[in-house]
JSON list of C-alpha atoms and ligand atoms in Angstrom, two decimals:
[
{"chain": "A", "resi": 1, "resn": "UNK", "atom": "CA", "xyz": [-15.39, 56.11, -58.37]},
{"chain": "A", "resi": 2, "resn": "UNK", "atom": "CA", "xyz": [-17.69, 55.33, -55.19]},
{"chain": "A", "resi": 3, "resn": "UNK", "atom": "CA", "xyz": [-21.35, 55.11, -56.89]},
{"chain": "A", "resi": 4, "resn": "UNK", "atom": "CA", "xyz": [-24.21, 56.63, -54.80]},
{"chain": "A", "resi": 5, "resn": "UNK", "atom": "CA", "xyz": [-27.31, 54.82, -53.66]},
{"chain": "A", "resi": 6, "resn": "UNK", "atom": "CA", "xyz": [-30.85, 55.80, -51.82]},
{"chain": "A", "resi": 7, "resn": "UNK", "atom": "CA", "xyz": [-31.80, 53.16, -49.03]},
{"chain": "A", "resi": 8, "resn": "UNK", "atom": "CA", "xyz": [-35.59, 54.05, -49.27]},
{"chain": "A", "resi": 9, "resn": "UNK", "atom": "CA", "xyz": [-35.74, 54.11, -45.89]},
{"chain": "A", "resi": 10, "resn": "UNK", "atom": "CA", "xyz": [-35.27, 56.22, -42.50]},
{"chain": "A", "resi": 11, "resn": "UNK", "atom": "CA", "xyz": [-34.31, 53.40, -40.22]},
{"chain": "A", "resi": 12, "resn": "UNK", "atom": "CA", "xyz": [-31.10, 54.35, -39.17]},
{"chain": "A", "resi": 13, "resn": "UNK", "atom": "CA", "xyz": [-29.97, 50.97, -38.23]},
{"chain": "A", "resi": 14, "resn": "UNK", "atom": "CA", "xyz": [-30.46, 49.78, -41.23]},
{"chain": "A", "resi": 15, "resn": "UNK", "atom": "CA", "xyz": [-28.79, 52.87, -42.87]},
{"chain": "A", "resi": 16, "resn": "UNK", "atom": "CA", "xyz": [-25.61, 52.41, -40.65]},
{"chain": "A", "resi": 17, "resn": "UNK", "atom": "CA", "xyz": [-25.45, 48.14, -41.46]},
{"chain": "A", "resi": 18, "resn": "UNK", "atom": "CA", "xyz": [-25.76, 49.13, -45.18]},
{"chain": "A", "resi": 19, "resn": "UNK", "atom": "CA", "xyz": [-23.26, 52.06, -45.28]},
{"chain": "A", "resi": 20, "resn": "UNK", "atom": "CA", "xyz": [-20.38, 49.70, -43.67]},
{"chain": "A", "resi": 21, "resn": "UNK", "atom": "CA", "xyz": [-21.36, 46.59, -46.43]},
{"chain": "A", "resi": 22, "resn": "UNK", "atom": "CA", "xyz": [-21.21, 48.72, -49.68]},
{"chain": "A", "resi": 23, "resn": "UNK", "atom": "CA", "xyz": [-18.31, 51.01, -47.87]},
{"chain": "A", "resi": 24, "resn": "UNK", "atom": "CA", "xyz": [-15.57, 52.09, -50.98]},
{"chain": "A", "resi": 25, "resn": "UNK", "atom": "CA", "xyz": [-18.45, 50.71, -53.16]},
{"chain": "A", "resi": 26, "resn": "UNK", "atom": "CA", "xyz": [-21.36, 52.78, -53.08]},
{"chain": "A", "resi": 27, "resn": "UNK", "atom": "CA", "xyz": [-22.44, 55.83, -51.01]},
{"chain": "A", "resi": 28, "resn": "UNK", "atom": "CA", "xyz": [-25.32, 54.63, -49.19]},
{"chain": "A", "resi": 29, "resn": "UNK", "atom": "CA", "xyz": [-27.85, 57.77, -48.56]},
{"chain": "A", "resi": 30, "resn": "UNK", "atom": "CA", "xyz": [-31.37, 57.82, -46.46]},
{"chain": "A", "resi": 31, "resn": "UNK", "atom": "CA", "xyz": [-34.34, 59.62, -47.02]},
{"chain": "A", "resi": 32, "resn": "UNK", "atom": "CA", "xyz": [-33.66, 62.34, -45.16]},
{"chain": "A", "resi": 33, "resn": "UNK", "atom": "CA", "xyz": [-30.24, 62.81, -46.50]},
{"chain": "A", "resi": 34, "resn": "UNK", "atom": "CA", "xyz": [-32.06, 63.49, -50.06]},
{"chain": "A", "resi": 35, "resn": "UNK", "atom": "CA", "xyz": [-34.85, 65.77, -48.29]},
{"chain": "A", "resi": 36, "resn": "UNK", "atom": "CA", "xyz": [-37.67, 63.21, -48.32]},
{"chain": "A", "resi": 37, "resn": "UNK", "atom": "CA", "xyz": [-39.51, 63.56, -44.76]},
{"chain": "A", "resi": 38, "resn": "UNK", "atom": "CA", "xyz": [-43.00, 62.35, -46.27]},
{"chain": "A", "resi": 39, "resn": "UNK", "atom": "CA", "xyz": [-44.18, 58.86, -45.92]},
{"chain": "A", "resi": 40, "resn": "UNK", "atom": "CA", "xyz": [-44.44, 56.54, -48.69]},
{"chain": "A", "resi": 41, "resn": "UNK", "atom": "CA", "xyz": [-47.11, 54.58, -49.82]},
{"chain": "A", "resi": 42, "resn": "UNK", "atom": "CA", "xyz": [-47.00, 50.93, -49.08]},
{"chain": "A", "resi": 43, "resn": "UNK", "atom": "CA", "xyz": [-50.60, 49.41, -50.61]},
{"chain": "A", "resi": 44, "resn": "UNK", "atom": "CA", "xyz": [-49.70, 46.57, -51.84]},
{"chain": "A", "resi": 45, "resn": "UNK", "atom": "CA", "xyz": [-50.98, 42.79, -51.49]},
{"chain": "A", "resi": 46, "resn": "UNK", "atom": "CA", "xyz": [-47.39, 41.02, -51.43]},
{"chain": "A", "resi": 47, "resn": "UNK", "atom": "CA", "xyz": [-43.89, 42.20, -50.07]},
{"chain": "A", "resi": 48, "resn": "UNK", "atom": "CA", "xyz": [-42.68, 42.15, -53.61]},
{"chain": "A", "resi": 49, "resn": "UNK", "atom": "CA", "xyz": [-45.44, 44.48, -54.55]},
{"chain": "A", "resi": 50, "resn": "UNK", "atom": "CA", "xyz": [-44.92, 46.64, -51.56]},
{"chain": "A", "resi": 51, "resn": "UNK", "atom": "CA", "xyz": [-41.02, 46.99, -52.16]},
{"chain": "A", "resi": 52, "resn": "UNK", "atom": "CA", "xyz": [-41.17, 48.20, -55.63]},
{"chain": "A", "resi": 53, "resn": "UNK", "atom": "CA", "xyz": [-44.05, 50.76, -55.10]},
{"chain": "A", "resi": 54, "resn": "UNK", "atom": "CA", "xyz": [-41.24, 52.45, -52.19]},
{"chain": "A", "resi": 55, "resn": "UNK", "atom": "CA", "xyz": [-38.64, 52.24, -54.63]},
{"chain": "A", "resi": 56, "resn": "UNK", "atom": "CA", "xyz": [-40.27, 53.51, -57.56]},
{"chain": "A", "resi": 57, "resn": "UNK", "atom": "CA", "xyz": [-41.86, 56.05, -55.71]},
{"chain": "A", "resi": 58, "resn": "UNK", "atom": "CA", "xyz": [-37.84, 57.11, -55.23]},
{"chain": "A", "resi": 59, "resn": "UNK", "atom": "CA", "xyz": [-37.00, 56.76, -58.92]},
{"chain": "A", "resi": 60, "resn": "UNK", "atom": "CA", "xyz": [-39.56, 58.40, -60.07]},
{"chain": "A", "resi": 61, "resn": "UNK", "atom": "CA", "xyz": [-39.47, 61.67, -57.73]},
{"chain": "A", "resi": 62, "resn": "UNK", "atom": "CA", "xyz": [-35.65, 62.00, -57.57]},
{"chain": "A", "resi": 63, "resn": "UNK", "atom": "CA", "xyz": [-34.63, 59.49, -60.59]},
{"chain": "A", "resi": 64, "resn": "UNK", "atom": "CA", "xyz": [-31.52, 58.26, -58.73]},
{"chain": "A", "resi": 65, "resn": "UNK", "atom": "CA", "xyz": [-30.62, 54.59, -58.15]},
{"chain": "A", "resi": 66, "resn": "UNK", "atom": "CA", "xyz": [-32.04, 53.04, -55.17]},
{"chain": "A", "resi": 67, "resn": "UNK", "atom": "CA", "xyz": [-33.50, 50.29, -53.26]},
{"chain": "A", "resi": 68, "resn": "UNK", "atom": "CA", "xyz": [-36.10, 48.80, -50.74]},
{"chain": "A", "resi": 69, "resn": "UNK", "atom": "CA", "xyz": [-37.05, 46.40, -48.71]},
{"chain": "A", "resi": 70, "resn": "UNK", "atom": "CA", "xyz": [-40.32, 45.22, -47.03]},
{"chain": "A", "resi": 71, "resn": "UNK", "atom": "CA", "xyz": [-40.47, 41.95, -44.77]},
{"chain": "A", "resi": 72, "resn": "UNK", "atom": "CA", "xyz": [-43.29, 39.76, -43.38]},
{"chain": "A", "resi": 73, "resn": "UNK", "atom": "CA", "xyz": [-43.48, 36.77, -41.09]},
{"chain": "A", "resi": 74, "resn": "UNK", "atom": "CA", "xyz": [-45.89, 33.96, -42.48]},
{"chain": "A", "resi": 75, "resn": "UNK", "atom": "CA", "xyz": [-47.46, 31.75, -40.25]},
{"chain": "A", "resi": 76, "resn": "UNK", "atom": "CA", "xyz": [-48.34, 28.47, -42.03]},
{"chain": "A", "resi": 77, "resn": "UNK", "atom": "CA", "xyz": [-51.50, 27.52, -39.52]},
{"chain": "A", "resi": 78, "resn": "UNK", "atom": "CA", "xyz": [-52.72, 31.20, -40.45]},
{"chain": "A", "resi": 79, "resn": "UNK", "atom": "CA", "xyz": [-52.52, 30.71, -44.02]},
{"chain": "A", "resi": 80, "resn": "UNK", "atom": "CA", "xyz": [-49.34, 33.10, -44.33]},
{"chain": "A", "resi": 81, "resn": "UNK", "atom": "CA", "xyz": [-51.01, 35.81, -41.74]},
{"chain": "A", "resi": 82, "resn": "UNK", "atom": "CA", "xyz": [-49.93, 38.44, -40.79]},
{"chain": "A", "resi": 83, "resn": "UNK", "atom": "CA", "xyz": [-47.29, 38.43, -44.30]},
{"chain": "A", "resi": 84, "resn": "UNK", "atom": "CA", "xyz": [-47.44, 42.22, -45.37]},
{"chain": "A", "resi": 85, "resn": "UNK", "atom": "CA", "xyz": [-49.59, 43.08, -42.75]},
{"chain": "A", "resi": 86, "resn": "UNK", "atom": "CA", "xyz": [-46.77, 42.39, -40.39]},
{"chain": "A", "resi": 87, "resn": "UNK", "atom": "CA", "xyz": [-46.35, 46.10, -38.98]},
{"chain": "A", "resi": 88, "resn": "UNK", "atom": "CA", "xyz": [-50.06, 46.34, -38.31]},
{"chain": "A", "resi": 89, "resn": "UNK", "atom": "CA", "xyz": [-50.99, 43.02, -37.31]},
{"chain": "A", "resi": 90, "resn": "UNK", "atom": "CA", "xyz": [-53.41, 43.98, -34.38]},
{"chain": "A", "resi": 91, "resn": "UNK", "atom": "CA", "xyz": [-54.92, 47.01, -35.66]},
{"chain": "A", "resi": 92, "resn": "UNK", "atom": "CA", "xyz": [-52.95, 50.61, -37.63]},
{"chain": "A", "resi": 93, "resn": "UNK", "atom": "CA", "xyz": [-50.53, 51.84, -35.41]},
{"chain": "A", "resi": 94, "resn": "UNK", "atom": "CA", "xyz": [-50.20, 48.95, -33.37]},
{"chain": "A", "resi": 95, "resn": "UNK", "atom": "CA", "xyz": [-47.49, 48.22, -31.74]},
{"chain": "A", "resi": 96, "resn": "UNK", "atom": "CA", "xyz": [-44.27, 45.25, -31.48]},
{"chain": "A", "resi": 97, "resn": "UNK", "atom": "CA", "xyz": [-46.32, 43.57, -27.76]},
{"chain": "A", "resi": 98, "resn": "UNK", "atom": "CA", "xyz": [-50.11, 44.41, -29.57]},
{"chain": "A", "resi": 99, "resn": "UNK", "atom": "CA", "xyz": [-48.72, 42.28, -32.57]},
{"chain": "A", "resi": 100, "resn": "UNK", "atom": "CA", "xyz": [-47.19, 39.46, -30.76]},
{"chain": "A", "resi": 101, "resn": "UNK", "atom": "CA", "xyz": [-50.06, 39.20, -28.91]},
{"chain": "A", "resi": 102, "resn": "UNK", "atom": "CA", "xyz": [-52.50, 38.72, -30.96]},
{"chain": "A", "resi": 103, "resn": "UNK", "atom": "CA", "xyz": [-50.10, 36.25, -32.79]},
{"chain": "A", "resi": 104, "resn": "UNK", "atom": "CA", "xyz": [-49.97, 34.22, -29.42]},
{"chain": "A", "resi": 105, "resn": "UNK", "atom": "CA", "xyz": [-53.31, 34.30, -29.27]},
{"chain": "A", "resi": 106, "resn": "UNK", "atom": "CA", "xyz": [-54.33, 32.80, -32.81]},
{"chain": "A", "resi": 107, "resn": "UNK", "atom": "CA", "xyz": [-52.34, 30.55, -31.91]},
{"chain": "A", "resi": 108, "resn": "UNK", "atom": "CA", "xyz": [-53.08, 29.13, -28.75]},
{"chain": "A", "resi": 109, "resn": "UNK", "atom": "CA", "xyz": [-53.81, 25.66, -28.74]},
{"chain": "A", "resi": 110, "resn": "UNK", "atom": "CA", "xyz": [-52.60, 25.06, -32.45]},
{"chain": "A", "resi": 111, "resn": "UNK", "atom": "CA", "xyz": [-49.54, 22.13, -32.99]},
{"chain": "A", "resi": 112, "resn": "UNK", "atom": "CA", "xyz": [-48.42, 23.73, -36.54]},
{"chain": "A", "resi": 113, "resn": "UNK", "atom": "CA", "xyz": [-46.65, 26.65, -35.17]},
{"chain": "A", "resi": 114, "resn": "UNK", "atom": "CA", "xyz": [-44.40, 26.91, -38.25]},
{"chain": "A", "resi": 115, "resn": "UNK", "atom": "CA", "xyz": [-43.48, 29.91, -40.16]},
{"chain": "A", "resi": 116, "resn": "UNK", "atom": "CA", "xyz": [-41.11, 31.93, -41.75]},
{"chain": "A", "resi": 117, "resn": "UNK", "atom": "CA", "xyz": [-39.48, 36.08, -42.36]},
{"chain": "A", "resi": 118, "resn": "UNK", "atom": "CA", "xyz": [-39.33, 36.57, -45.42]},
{"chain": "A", "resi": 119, "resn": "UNK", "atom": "CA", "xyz": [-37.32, 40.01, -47.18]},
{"chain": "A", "resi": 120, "resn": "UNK", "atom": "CA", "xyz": [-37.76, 40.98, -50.54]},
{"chain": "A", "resi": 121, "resn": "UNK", "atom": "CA", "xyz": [-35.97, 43.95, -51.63]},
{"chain": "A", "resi": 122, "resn": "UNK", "atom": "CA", "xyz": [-36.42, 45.94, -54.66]},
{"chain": "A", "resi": 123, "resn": "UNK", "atom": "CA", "xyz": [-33.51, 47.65, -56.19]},
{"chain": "A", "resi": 124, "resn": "UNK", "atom": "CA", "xyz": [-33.46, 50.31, -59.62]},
{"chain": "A", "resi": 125, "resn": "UNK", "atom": "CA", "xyz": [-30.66, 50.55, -60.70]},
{"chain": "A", "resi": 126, "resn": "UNK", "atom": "CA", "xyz": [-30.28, 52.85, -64.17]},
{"chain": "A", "resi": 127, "resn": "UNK", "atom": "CA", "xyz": [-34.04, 52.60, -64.72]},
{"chain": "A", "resi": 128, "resn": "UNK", "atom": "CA", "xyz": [-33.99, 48.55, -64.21]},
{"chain": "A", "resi": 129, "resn": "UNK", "atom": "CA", "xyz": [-35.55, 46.30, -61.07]},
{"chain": "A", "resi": 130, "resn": "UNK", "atom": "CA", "xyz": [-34.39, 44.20, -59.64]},
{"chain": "A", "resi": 131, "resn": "UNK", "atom": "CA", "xyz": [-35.78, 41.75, -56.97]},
{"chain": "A", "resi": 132, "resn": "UNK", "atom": "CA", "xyz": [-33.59, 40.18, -53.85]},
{"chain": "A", "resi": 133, "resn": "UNK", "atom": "CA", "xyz": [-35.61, 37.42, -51.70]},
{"chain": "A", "resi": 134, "resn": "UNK", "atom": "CA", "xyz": [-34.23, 35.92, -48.19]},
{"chain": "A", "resi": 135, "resn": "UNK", "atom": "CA", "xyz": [-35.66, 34.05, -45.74]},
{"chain": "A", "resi": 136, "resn": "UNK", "atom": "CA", "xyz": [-35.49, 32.11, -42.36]},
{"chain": "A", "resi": 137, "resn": "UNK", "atom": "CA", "xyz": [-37.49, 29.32, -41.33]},
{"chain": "A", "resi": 138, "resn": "UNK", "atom": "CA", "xyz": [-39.18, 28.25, -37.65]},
{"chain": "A", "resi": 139, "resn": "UNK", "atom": "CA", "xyz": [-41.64, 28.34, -35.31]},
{"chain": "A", "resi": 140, "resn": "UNK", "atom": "CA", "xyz": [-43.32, 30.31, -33.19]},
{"chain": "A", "resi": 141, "resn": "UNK", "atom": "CA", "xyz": [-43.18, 29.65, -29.47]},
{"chain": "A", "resi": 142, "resn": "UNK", "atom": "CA", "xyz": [-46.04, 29.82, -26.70]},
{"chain": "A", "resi": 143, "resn": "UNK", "atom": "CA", "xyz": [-44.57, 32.70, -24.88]},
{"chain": "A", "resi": 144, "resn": "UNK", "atom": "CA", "xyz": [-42.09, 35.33, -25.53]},
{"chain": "A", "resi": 145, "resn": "UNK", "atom": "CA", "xyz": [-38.71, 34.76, -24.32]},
{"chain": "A", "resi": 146, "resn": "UNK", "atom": "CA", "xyz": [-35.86, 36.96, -24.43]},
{"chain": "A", "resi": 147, "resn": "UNK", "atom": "CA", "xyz": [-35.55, 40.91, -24.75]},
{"chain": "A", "resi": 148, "resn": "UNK", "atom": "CA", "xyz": [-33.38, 42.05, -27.38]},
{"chain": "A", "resi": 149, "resn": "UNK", "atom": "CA", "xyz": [-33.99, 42.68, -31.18]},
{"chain": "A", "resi": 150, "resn": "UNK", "atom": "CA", "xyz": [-37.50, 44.14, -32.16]},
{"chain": "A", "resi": 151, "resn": "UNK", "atom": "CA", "xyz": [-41.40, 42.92, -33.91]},
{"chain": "A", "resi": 152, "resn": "UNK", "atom": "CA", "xyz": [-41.84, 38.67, -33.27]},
{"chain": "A", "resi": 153, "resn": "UNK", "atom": "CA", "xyz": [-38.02, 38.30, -32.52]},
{"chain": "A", "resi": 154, "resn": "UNK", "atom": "CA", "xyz": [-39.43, 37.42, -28.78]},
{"chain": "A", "resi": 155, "resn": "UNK", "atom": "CA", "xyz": [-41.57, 34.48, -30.41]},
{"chain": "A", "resi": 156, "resn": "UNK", "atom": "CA", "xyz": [-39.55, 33.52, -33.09]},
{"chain": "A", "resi": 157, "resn": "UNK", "atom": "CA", "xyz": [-37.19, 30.42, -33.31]},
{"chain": "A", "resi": 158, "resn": "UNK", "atom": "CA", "xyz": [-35.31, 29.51, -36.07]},
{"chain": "A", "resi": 159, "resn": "UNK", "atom": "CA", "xyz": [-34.72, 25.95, -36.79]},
{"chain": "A", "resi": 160, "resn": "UNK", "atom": "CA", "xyz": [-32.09, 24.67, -35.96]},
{"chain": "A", "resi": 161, "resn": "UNK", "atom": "CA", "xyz": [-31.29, 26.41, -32.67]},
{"chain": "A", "resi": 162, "resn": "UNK", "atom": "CA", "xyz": [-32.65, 26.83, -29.09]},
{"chain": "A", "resi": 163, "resn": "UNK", "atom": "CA", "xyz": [-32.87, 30.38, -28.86]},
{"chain": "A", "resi": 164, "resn": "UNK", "atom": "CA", "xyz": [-35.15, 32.68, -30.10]},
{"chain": "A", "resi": 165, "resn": "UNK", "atom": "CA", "xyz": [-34.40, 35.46, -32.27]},
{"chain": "A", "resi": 166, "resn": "UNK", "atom": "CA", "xyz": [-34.61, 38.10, -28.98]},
{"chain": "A", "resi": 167, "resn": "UNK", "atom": "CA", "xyz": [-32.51, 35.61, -26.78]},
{"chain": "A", "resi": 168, "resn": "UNK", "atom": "CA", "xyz": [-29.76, 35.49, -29.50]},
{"chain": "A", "resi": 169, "resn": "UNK", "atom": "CA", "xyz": [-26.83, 37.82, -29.77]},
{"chain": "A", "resi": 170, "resn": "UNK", "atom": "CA", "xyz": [-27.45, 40.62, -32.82]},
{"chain": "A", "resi": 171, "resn": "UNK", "atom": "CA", "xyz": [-24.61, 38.58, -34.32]},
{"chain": "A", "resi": 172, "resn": "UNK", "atom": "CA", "xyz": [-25.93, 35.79, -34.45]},
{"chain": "A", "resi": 173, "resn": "UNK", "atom": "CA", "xyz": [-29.29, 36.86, -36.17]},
{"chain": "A", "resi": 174, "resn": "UNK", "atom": "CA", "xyz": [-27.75, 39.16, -38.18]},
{"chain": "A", "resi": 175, "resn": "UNK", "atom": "CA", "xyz": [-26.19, 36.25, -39.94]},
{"chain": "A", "resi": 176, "resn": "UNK", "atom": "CA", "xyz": [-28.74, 33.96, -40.41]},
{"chain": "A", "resi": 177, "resn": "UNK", "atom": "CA", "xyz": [-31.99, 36.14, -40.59]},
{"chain": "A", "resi": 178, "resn": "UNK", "atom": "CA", "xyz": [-34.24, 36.96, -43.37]},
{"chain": "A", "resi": 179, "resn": "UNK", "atom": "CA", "xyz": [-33.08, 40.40, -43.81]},
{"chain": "A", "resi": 180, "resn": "UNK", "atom": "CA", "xyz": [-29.20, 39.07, -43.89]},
{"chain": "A", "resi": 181, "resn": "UNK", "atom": "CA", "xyz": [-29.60, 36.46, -46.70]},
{"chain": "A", "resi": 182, "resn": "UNK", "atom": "CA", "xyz": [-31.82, 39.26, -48.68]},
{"chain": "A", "resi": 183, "resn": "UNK", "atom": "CA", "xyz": [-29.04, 42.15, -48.48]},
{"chain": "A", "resi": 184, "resn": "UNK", "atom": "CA", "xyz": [-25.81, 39.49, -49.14]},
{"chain": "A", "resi": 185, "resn": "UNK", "atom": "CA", "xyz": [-27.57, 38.95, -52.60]},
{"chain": "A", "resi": 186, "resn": "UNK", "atom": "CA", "xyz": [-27.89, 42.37, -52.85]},
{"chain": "A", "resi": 187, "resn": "UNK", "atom": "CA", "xyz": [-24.50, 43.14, -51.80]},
{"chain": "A", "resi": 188, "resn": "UNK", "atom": "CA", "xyz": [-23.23, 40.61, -54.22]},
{"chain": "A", "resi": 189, "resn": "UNK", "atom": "CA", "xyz": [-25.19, 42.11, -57.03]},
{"chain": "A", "resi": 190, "resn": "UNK", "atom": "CA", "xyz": [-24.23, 45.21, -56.72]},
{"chain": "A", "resi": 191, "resn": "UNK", "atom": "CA", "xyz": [-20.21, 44.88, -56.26]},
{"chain": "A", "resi": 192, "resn": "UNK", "atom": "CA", "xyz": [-19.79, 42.81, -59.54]},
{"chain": "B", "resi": 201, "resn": "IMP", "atom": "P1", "xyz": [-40.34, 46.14, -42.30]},
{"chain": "B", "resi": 201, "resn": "IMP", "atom": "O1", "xyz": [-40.86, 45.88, -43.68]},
{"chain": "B", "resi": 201, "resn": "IMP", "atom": "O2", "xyz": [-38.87, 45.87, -42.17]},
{"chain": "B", "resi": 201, "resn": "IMP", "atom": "O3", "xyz": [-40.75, 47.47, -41.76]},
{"chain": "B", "resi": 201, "resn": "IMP", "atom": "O4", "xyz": [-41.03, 45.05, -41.35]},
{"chain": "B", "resi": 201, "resn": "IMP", "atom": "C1", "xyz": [-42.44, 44.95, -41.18]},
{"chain": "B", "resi": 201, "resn": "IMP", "atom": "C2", "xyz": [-42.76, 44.34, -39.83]},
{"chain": "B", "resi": 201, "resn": "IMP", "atom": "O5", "xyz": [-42.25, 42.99, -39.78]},
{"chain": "B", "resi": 201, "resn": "IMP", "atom": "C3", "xyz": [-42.13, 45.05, -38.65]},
{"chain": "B", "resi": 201, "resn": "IMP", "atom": "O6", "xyz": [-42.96, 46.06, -38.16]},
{"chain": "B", "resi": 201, "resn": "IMP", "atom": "C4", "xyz": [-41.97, 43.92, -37.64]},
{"chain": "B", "resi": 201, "resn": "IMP", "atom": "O7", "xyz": [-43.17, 43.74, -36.93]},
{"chain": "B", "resi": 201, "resn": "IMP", "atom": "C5", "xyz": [-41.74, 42.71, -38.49]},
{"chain": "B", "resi": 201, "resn": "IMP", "atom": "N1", "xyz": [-40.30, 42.42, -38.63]},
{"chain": "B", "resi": 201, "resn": "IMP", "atom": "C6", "xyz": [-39.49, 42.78, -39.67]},
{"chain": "B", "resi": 201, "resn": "IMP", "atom": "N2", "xyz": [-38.24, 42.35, -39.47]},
{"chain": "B", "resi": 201, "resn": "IMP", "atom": "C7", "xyz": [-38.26, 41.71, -38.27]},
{"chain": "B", "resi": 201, "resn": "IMP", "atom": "C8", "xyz": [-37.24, 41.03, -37.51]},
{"chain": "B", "resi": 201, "resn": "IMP", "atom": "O8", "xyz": [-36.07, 40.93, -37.89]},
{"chain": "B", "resi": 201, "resn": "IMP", "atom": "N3", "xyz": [-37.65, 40.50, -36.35]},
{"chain": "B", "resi": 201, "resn": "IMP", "atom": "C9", "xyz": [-38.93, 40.59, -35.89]},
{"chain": "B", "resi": 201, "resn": "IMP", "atom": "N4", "xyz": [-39.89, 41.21, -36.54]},
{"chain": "B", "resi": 201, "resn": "IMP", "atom": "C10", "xyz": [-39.56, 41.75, -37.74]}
]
């Protein structure tokens, strides 16, 4: 019988990408499909912390199996800035061009433009956590190029290739990227 799991999250593109992996598997519900419309705490110093404070905050209110994730991009010449500060990199409530900007800026002038996304997702599953890491390694350029995708994907290239994350088709990214690598061991986990 198809299992049913919370995605601590309202993003609904992440929703939809999850729903069609675990399809036949596991029922994949949102927030709002359990009646959740507050906002979760996220205080934590590391990903790994933040992840398991949303997902416990799940278990514990609704005790039902379910999972998070939180990402950051670490910047080697920044000594792993912004990392969980990611989403408010330039200030609270800043937004995707404040971010990058200030990134660019940091930066300028700097020859160790290396750095990384990393995922970590938490997962309870019958009272149990479990921890899911994936990551993508590259640089970051001088100026944005490219329009699609979201956050640093404008400044971001992956090694190995000549595109940056926002030049790149979604299917491309979505197969090498931090978030991908993260969820497949998830995935994998969860349909032995
Ligand atoms: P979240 O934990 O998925 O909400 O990600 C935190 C922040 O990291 C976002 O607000 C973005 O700025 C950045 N971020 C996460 N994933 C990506 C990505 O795939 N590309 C670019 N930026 C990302």
């Amino acid at each position: 019988m198809e299992g049913r799991i919370i995605f601590a999250t309202n993003n609904k593109h992440k929703l939809e990408e999850l729903s069609a992996i675990l399809e036949g598997k596991f029922k994949v519900l949102g927030l709002k499909d359990i009646g959740f419309e507050g906002e979760i705490p996220e205080t934590g110093s590391t990903l790994a912390e933040n992840a398991y404070q949303k997902s416990h905050f799940i278990y514990e209110r609704f005790g039902l199996d379910c999972f998070s994730d939180d990402t950051g991009l670490e910047v080697d010449a920044l000594g792993g800035r912004p990392g969980v500060r990611s989403a408010r990199f330039a200030g609270d409530n800043s937004s995707y061009a404040e971010n990058v900007d200030k990134l660019l800026r940091e930066l300028k002038g700097k020859k160790d433009r290396s750095a990384r996304f990393r995922t970590v997702i938490s997962l309870i599953l019958k009272g149990k956590e479990y921890q899911f890491e994936g990551s993508v390694e590259g640089s970051i350029t001088e100026e944005r190029h490219g329009e699609k995708g979201f956050g640093y994907d404008p400044v971001f290239l992956p090694d190995g290739y000549n595109q940056t994350f926002a030049e790149m088709p979604a299917s491309r990214k979505n197969k090498i990227s931090h978030r991908a690598r993260a969820v497949a061991k998830l995935v994998a986990f969860l349909k032995k």
